[in-house]
Coordinates of C-alpha atoms and ligand atoms in Angstrom, one line a residue:
M985 CA -11.7 -35.4 -6.3
K986 CA -10.8 -31.7 -6.1
R987 CA -9.0 -30.5 -2.9
I988 CA -10.9 -27.4 -1.6
A989 CA -9.9 -25.5 1.6
I990 CA -11.2 -22.6 3.4
Y991 CA -8.8 -20.0 4.8
P992 CA -11.1 -18.3 7.6
G993 CA -10.2 -15.3 9.6
S994 CA -11.5 -11.6 10.5
F995 CA -9.0 -10.3 8.0
D996 CA -9.6 -6.6 9.6
P997 CA -7.6 -6.0 7.4
I998 CA -5.7 -8.5 5.5
T999 CA -1.8 -8.3 5.8
N1000 CA 1.1 -9.6 4.1
G1001 CA 1.2 -12.2 6.9
H1002 CA -2.0 -13.5 5.8
L1003 CA -1.0 -13.3 2.1
D1004 CA 2.4 -15.3 2.7
I1005 CA 0.1 -18.2 4.2
L1006 CA -2.3 -18.0 1.6
K1007 CA 0.2 -18.1 -1.5
R1008 CA 2.1 -21.2 0.1
A1009 CA -1.2 -22.8 0.7
S1010 CA -2.3 -22.2 -2.6
K1011 CA 0.2 -24.3 -3.9
A1012 CA -1.1 -27.3 -1.9
F1013 CA -4.7 -27.4 -2.7
D1014 CA -6.8 -27.0 -6.0
E1015 CA -8.9 -24.4 -4.5
I1016 CA -8.8 -21.8 -1.6
I1017 CA -11.7 -19.8 -0.4
I1018 CA -10.7 -17.1 1.8
L1019 CA -13.6 -16.8 4.3
I1020 CA -14.1 -13.4 6.0
A1021 CA -16.1 -14.5 9.6
D1022 CA -18.5 -11.7 9.9
N1023 CA -18.8 -11.6 13.7
S1024 CA -21.2 -9.0 14.9
N1025 CA -20.0 -9.4 18.6
K1026 CA -16.6 -8.3 17.4
H1027 CA -16.0 -4.4 16.8
S1028 CA -14.4 -4.2 13.3
R1029 CA -12.5 -1.5 11.8
F1030 CA -13.5 -2.3 8.2
S1031 CA -17.2 -3.5 7.0
V1032 CA -17.5 -6.9 5.4
K1033 CA -17.9 -5.1 2.1
E1034 CA -14.5 -3.2 2.5
R1035 CA -12.8 -6.3 3.6
L1036 CA -14.2 -8.1 0.5
E1037 CA -12.8 -5.3 -1.6
M1038 CA -9.3 -5.3 0.0
I1039 CA -9.1 -9.1 -0.3
K1040 CA -10.0 -9.1 -3.7
G1041 CA -7.5 -6.5 -4.9
A1042 CA -4.8 -8.5 -2.9
V1043 CA -5.5 -12.0 -4.5
E1044 CA -5.9 -10.5 -8.1
G1045 CA -3.2 -12.8 -9.5
L1046 CA -4.0 -16.1 -7.7
K1047 CA -6.1 -18.0 -10.0
N1048 CA -7.4 -20.8 -7.7
V1049 CA -8.2 -18.4 -4.7
K1050 CA -11.9 -17.2 -4.2
V1051 CA -13.2 -15.0 -1.5
G1052 CA -16.6 -15.4 0.5
S1053 CA -18.1 -14.2 4.1
T1054 CA -20.4 -15.9 6.6
K1055 CA -22.2 -14.9 9.5
G1056 CA -22.2 -18.6 10.5
L1057 CA -20.0 -21.4 11.5
T1058 CA -16.8 -21.9 9.4
V1059 CA -17.0 -25.7 9.1
K1060 CA -20.8 -25.3 8.0
Y1061 CA -19.5 -23.2 5.3
A1062 CA -16.7 -25.7 4.4
K1063 CA -19.2 -28.5 4.1
E1064 CA -21.7 -26.5 2.0
H1065 CA -18.7 -25.6 -0.3
G1066 CA -17.3 -29.0 -0.7
A1067 CA -14.0 -28.3 1.5
N1068 CA -12.5 -30.7 3.6
F1069 CA -9.7 -28.6 5.2
L1070 CA -9.4 -25.4 6.9
I1071 CA -6.0 -23.6 6.6
R1072 CA -4.6 -21.5 9.6
G1073 CA -1.4 -19.7 10.0
L1074 CA 0.9 -20.0 13.2
R1075 CA 3.2 -17.3 14.1
A1076 CA 4.4 -18.2 17.6
V1077 CA 3.9 -20.5 20.4
S1078 CA 1.3 -18.0 21.7
D1079 CA -0.9 -18.8 18.8
F1080 CA -0.9 -22.5 19.5
E1081 CA -3.3 -22.4 22.7
Y1082 CA -6.0 -20.4 20.9
E1083 CA -5.6 -22.5 17.7
F1084 CA -5.9 -25.7 19.9
S1085 CA -9.2 -24.9 21.3
L1086 CA -10.6 -23.5 17.9
N1087 CA -9.5 -26.8 16.4
A1088 CA -11.2 -28.7 19.0
A1089 CA -14.6 -26.9 18.7
N1090 CA -14.4 -27.3 14.9
E1091 CA -13.8 -30.9 15.3
Y1092 CA -16.6 -31.4 17.9
I1093 CA -19.0 -29.8 15.2
D1094 CA -17.6 -31.8 12.4
H1095 CA -14.6 -34.2 12.8
E1096 CA -14.4 -34.8 8.9
I1097 CA -12.9 -31.4 8.3
D1098 CA -9.4 -31.0 9.1
T1099 CA -7.1 -27.9 9.7
V1100 CA -3.8 -27.7 8.0
Y1101 CA -1.3 -25.2 9.8
F1102 CA 1.4 -23.1 7.9
M1103 CA 4.2 -21.4 10.0
S1104 CA 4.5 -17.8 9.3
T1105 CA 7.9 -16.7 7.7
T1106 CA 10.1 -15.0 10.0
G1107 CA 9.7 -11.5 8.5
H1108 CA 5.8 -11.5 8.9
A1109 CA 5.9 -13.4 12.6
F1110 CA 5.0 -10.0 14.2
I1111 CA 2.5 -8.7 12.0
S1112 CA -1.1 -8.4 13.1
S1113 CA -4.0 -6.7 12.0
S1114 CA -4.3 -4.5 15.2
Y1115 CA -0.5 -3.5 15.0
I1116 CA -1.2 -2.5 11.3
D1117 CA -4.2 -0.1 12.4
S1118 CA -1.9 1.3 15.5
L1119 CA 1.0 1.9 12.9
Y1120 CA -1.3 3.6 10.5
Q1121 CA -3.0 5.7 13.1
S1122 CA 0.5 6.8 14.4
G1123 CA 1.6 7.8 11.0
V1124 CA 4.0 5.0 10.3
D1125 CA 4.4 3.7 6.7
I1126 CA 2.5 0.5 6.4
S1127 CA 2.9 -0.1 2.8
P1128 CA 5.7 -2.8 3.4
L1129 CA 3.4 -4.9 5.6
V1130 CA 0.0 -4.9 3.6
P1131 CA -1.2 -5.3 0.0
K1132 CA -1.7 -2.1 -1.9
S1133 CA -5.7 -2.3 -1.8
V1134 CA -5.2 -2.1 2.1
V1135 CA -3.4 1.2 1.9
K1136 CA -5.9 2.6 -0.6
M1137 CA -8.8 1.7 1.7
Y1138 CA -7.0 3.3 4.7
E1139 CA -6.5 6.5 2.5
Q1140 CA -10.3 6.5 1.5
K1141 CA -11.5 6.1 4.8
K1142 CA -9.4 9.3 6.0
Ligands
LIG1340 N1 -0.1 -13.0 9.5 C1 -0.6 -12.0 10.1 N2 -1.4 -11.6 11.0 C2 -2.0 -12.9 11.5 C3 -1.7 -14.3 11.1 C4 -0.9 -14.3 10.1 N3 -0.4 -15.5 9.6 N4 -2.6 -15.4 11.6 C5 -3.2 -14.5 12.6 N5 -3.0 -13.2 12.7 C6 -3.7 -12.1 13.4 C7 -4.7 -11.3 12.8 O1 -4.2 -10.2 12.2 C8 -5.5 -11.0 14.1 O2 -4.9 -10.1 14.6 P1 -5.6 -9.0 15.5 O3 -6.1 -9.8 16.8 O4 -4.5 -7.9 15.9 O5 -6.9 -8.5 14.8 C9 -5.2 -12.2 14.8 O6 -4.1 -12.7 14.4 C10 -6.3 -13.2 14.9 O7 -7.1 -13.0 13.7 P2 -7.4 -14.2 13.0 O8 -6.5 -15.3 12.5 O9 -8.3 -13.8 11.8 O10 -8.5 -14.9 13.8 P3 -9.7 -14.7 14.5 O11 -9.5 -14.8 15.9 O12 -10.0 -13.2 13.9 O13 -10.7 -15.6 13.7 C11 -12.1 -17.4 13.1 C12 -11.0 -16.7 14.1 C13 -12.9 -16.4 12.3 C14 -11.3 -18.2 12.2 C15 -13.1 -18.3 13.9 O14 -13.4 -17.4 15.1 C16 -14.3 -18.8 13.4 O15 -14.0 -19.6 12.4 N6 -15.4 -18.0 13.4 C17 -16.6 -18.4 12.8 C18 -17.6 -19.0 13.9 C19 -17.0 -20.3 14.1 O16 -17.1 -21.2 13.1 N7 -16.5 -20.7 15.3 C20 -15.8 -21.9 15.5 C21 -16.1 -22.4 16.9 S1 -17.6 -22.2 17.8

Protein backbone atom coordinates (compact mmCIF):
# COMPACT_ATOMS: atom_id res chain seq x y z
CA MET A 1 0.00 0.00 0.00
CA LYS A 2 1.24 3.48 -0.93
CA ARG A 3 2.04 5.61 2.14
CA ILE A 4 0.50 9.00 1.40
CA ALA A 5 0.70 11.96 3.79
CA ILE A 6 -0.81 15.44 3.77
CA TYR A 7 1.24 18.43 4.93
CA PRO A 8 -1.40 21.08 5.71
CA GLY A 9 -0.90 24.73 6.56
CA SER A 10 -1.58 28.30 5.56
CA PHE A 11 1.83 28.67 3.86
CA ASP A 12 1.33 32.42 3.65
CA PRO A 13 4.07 32.33 2.42
CA ILE A 14 5.94 29.00 2.48
CA THR A 15 9.35 29.35 4.19
CA ASN A 16 12.59 27.36 4.30
CA GLY A 17 11.35 26.11 7.68
CA HIS A 18 8.37 24.47 6.00
CA LEU A 19 10.60 23.16 3.21
CA ASP A 20 12.99 21.61 5.73
CA ILE A 21 10.09 19.66 7.29
CA LEU A 22 8.79 18.70 3.85
CA LYS A 23 12.14 17.43 2.54
CA ARG A 24 12.69 15.27 5.59
CA ALA A 25 9.14 13.94 5.53
CA SER A 26 9.37 13.17 1.81
CA LYS A 27 11.96 10.49 2.64
CA ALA A 28 9.54 8.74 4.98
CA PHE A 29 6.48 8.64 2.69
CA ASP A 30 5.81 7.50 -0.88
CA GLU A 31 3.83 10.64 -1.63
CA ILE A 32 3.19 13.93 0.13
CA ILE A 33 0.52 16.47 -0.74
CA ILE A 34 1.14 19.98 0.53
CA LEU A 35 -2.31 21.26 1.32
CA ILE A 36 -3.08 24.96 1.44
CA ALA A 37 -5.92 25.57 3.86
CA ASP A 38 -8.09 28.22 2.23
CA ASN A 39 -9.59 29.77 5.34
CA SER A 40 -11.78 32.71 4.37
CA ASN A 41 -12.00 33.87 8.03
CA LYS A 42 -8.24 34.40 8.12
CA HIS A 43 -6.81 37.47 6.41
CA SER A 44 -4.12 36.23 4.03
CA ARG A 45 -1.24 38.13 2.48
CA PHE A 46 -1.20 35.96 -0.65
CA SER A 47 -4.13 34.48 -2.59
CA VAL A 48 -4.43 30.70 -2.89
CA LYS A 49 -3.35 31.03 -6.54
CA GLU A 50 -0.20 32.92 -5.52
CA ARG A 51 0.56 30.45 -2.72
CA LEU A 52 0.15 27.53 -5.16
CA GLU A 53 2.56 29.20 -7.56
CA MET A 54 5.17 29.84 -4.85
CA ILE A 55 4.94 26.29 -3.49
CA LYS A 56 5.11 24.69 -6.96
CA GLY A 57 8.28 26.68 -7.63
CA ALA A 58 9.77 25.61 -4.30
CA VAL A 59 9.12 21.86 -4.65
CA GLU A 60 10.09 21.44 -8.30
CA GLY A 61 12.93 19.01 -7.49
CA LEU A 62 10.89 16.82 -5.15
CA LYS A 63 9.41 14.04 -7.27
CA ASN A 64 6.99 12.62 -4.70
CA VAL A 65 5.46 15.96 -3.65
CA LYS A 66 2.17 17.36 -4.99
CA VAL A 67 0.32 20.55 -4.10
CA GLY A 68 -3.38 21.14 -3.45
CA SER A 69 -5.80 23.43 -1.67
CA THR A 70 -9.08 23.06 0.18
CA LYS A 71 -11.75 25.18 1.82
CA GLY A 72 -12.84 22.14 3.83
CA LEU A 73 -11.48 19.92 6.57
CA THR A 74 -7.94 18.60 6.27
CA VAL A 75 -8.82 15.08 7.39
CA LYS A 76 -11.68 14.92 4.89
CA TYR A 77 -9.25 15.89 2.12
CA ALA A 78 -6.84 13.24 3.41
CA LYS A 79 -9.51 10.54 3.28
CA GLU A 80 -10.56 11.55 -0.24
CA HIS A 81 -6.93 11.33 -1.41
CA GLY A 82 -6.07 7.99 0.22
CA ALA A 83 -3.80 9.53 2.85
CA ASN A 84 -3.59 8.06 6.35
CA PHE A 85 -1.16 10.55 7.83
CA LEU A 86 -0.83 14.29 8.37
CA ILE A 87 2.54 15.95 8.82
CA ARG A 88 3.18 18.91 11.09
CA GLY A 89 6.35 20.65 12.19
CA LEU A 90 7.20 21.52 15.79
CA ARG A 91 9.50 24.48 16.37
CA ALA A 92 9.29 25.08 20.09
CA VAL A 93 7.31 24.09 23.18
CA SER A 94 4.92 26.93 22.35
CA ASP A 95 3.80 25.04 19.21
CA PHE A 96 2.89 22.00 21.29
CA GLU A 97 -0.29 23.31 22.90
CA TYR A 98 -1.78 24.37 19.56
CA GLU A 99 -0.78 21.10 17.90
CA PHE A 100 -2.22 19.14 20.80
CA SER A 101 -5.69 20.65 20.36
CA LEU A 102 -5.53 20.52 16.55
CA ASN A 103 -4.69 16.84 16.79
CA ALA A 104 -7.57 16.26 19.21
CA ALA A 105 -10.01 17.96 16.80
CA ASN A 106 -8.70 15.93 13.85
CA GLU A 107 -8.88 12.72 15.87
CA TYR A 108 -12.51 13.52 16.77
CA ILE A 109 -13.34 13.92 13.07
CA ASP A 110 -11.51 10.76 11.96
CA HIS A 111 -9.48 8.63 14.35
CA GLU A 112 -7.96 6.58 11.52
CA ILE A 113 -5.80 9.51 10.38
CA ASP A 114 -2.68 10.02 12.46
CA THR A 115 -0.35 13.01 12.64
CA VAL A 116 3.42 12.62 12.42
CA TYR A 117 5.56 15.48 13.82
CA PHE A 118 8.97 16.56 12.63
CA MET A 119 11.09 18.76 14.87
CA SER A 120 12.49 21.89 13.16
CA THR A 121 16.23 22.00 12.70
CA THR A 122 17.76 24.72 14.91
CA GLY A 123 18.47 27.20 12.13
CA HIS A 124 14.81 27.22 11.13
CA ALA A 125 13.19 27.27 14.56
CA PHE A 126 12.57 31.03 14.65
CA ILE A 127 11.09 31.40 11.15
CA SER A 128 7.39 32.09 10.73
CA SER A 129 5.40 33.46 7.81
CA SER A 130 4.56 36.70 9.63
CA TYR A 131 8.22 37.27 10.57
CA ILE A 132 9.11 36.89 6.91
CA ASP A 133 6.51 39.46 5.98
CA SER A 134 7.64 41.95 8.67
CA LEU A 135 11.28 41.51 7.66
CA TYR A 136 10.46 42.09 3.99
CA GLN A 137 8.29 45.14 4.73
CA SER A 138 11.19 46.57 6.79
CA GLY A 139 13.66 46.11 3.94
CA VAL A 140 15.58 43.19 5.49
CA ASP A 141 16.91 40.56 3.05
CA ILE A 142 14.60 37.51 3.29
CA SER A 143 16.34 35.47 0.57
CA PRO A 144 18.23 33.14 2.99
CA LEU A 145 14.93 32.30 4.73
CA VAL A 146 12.52 31.52 1.88
CA PRO A 147 12.53 29.78 -1.51
CA LYS A 148 13.38 31.91 -4.58
CA SER A 149 9.76 31.70 -5.76
CA VAL A 150 8.66 33.60 -2.62
CA VAL A 151 11.17 36.43 -3.12
CA LYS A 152 9.99 36.64 -6.74
CA MET A 153 6.33 36.88 -5.71
CA TYR A 154 7.08 39.64 -3.18
CA GLU A 155 8.96 41.56 -5.90
CA GLN A 156 6.03 41.14 -8.32
CA LYS A 157 3.54 42.45 -5.74
CA LYS A 158 5.58 45.59 -4.97
N1 LIG B 1 8.71 26.42 9.78
C1 LIG B 1 8.39 27.71 9.66
N2 LIG B 1 7.22 28.22 10.06
C2 LIG B 1 6.33 27.38 10.58
C3 LIG B 1 6.60 26.01 10.75
C4 LIG B 1 7.85 25.54 10.32
N3 LIG B 1 8.20 24.27 10.45
N4 LIG B 1 5.53 25.44 11.32
C5 LIG B 1 4.64 26.40 11.50
N5 LIG B 1 5.12 27.57 11.08
C6 LIG B 1 4.46 28.89 11.20
C7 LIG B 1 3.75 29.36 10.00
O1 LIG B 1 4.63 30.08 9.16
C8 LIG B 1 2.69 30.25 10.60
O2 LIG B 1 3.26 31.50 10.89
P1 LIG B 1 2.38 32.81 11.08
O3 LIG B 1 1.41 32.55 12.19
O4 LIG B 1 3.40 33.81 11.40
O5 LIG B 1 1.68 33.05 9.78
C9 LIG B 1 2.35 29.56 11.90
O6 LIG B 1 3.47 28.78 12.21
C10 LIG B 1 1.17 28.65 11.83
O7 LIG B 1 1.10 28.15 10.53
P2 LIG B 1 0.63 26.75 10.04
O8 LIG B 1 1.51 25.67 10.45
O9 LIG B 1 0.36 26.92 8.59
O10 LIG B 1 -0.65 26.55 10.85
P3 LIG B 1 -1.98 27.20 10.59
O11 LIG B 1 -2.53 27.50 11.91
O12 LIG B 1 -1.93 28.31 9.64
O13 LIG B 1 -2.65 25.97 9.88
C11 LIG B 1 -4.13 24.18 9.62
C12 LIG B 1 -3.42 25.08 10.58
C13 LIG B 1 -4.35 24.85 8.29
C14 LIG B 1 -3.31 22.95 9.40
C15 LIG B 1 -5.46 23.81 10.27
O14 LIG B 1 -6.09 24.98 10.71
C16 LIG B 1 -6.36 23.08 9.31
O15 LIG B 1 -6.18 21.91 9.06
N6 LIG B 1 -7.36 23.80 8.77
C17 LIG B 1 -8.34 23.29 7.84
C18 LIG B 1 -9.68 23.12 8.56
C19 LIG B 1 -9.56 21.96 9.50
O16 LIG B 1 -9.45 20.82 9.11
N7 LIG B 1 -9.57 22.23 10.81
C20 LIG B 1 -9.34 21.18 11.78
C21 LIG B 1 -10.00 21.34 13.06
S1 LIG B 1 -11.70 21.83 13.01
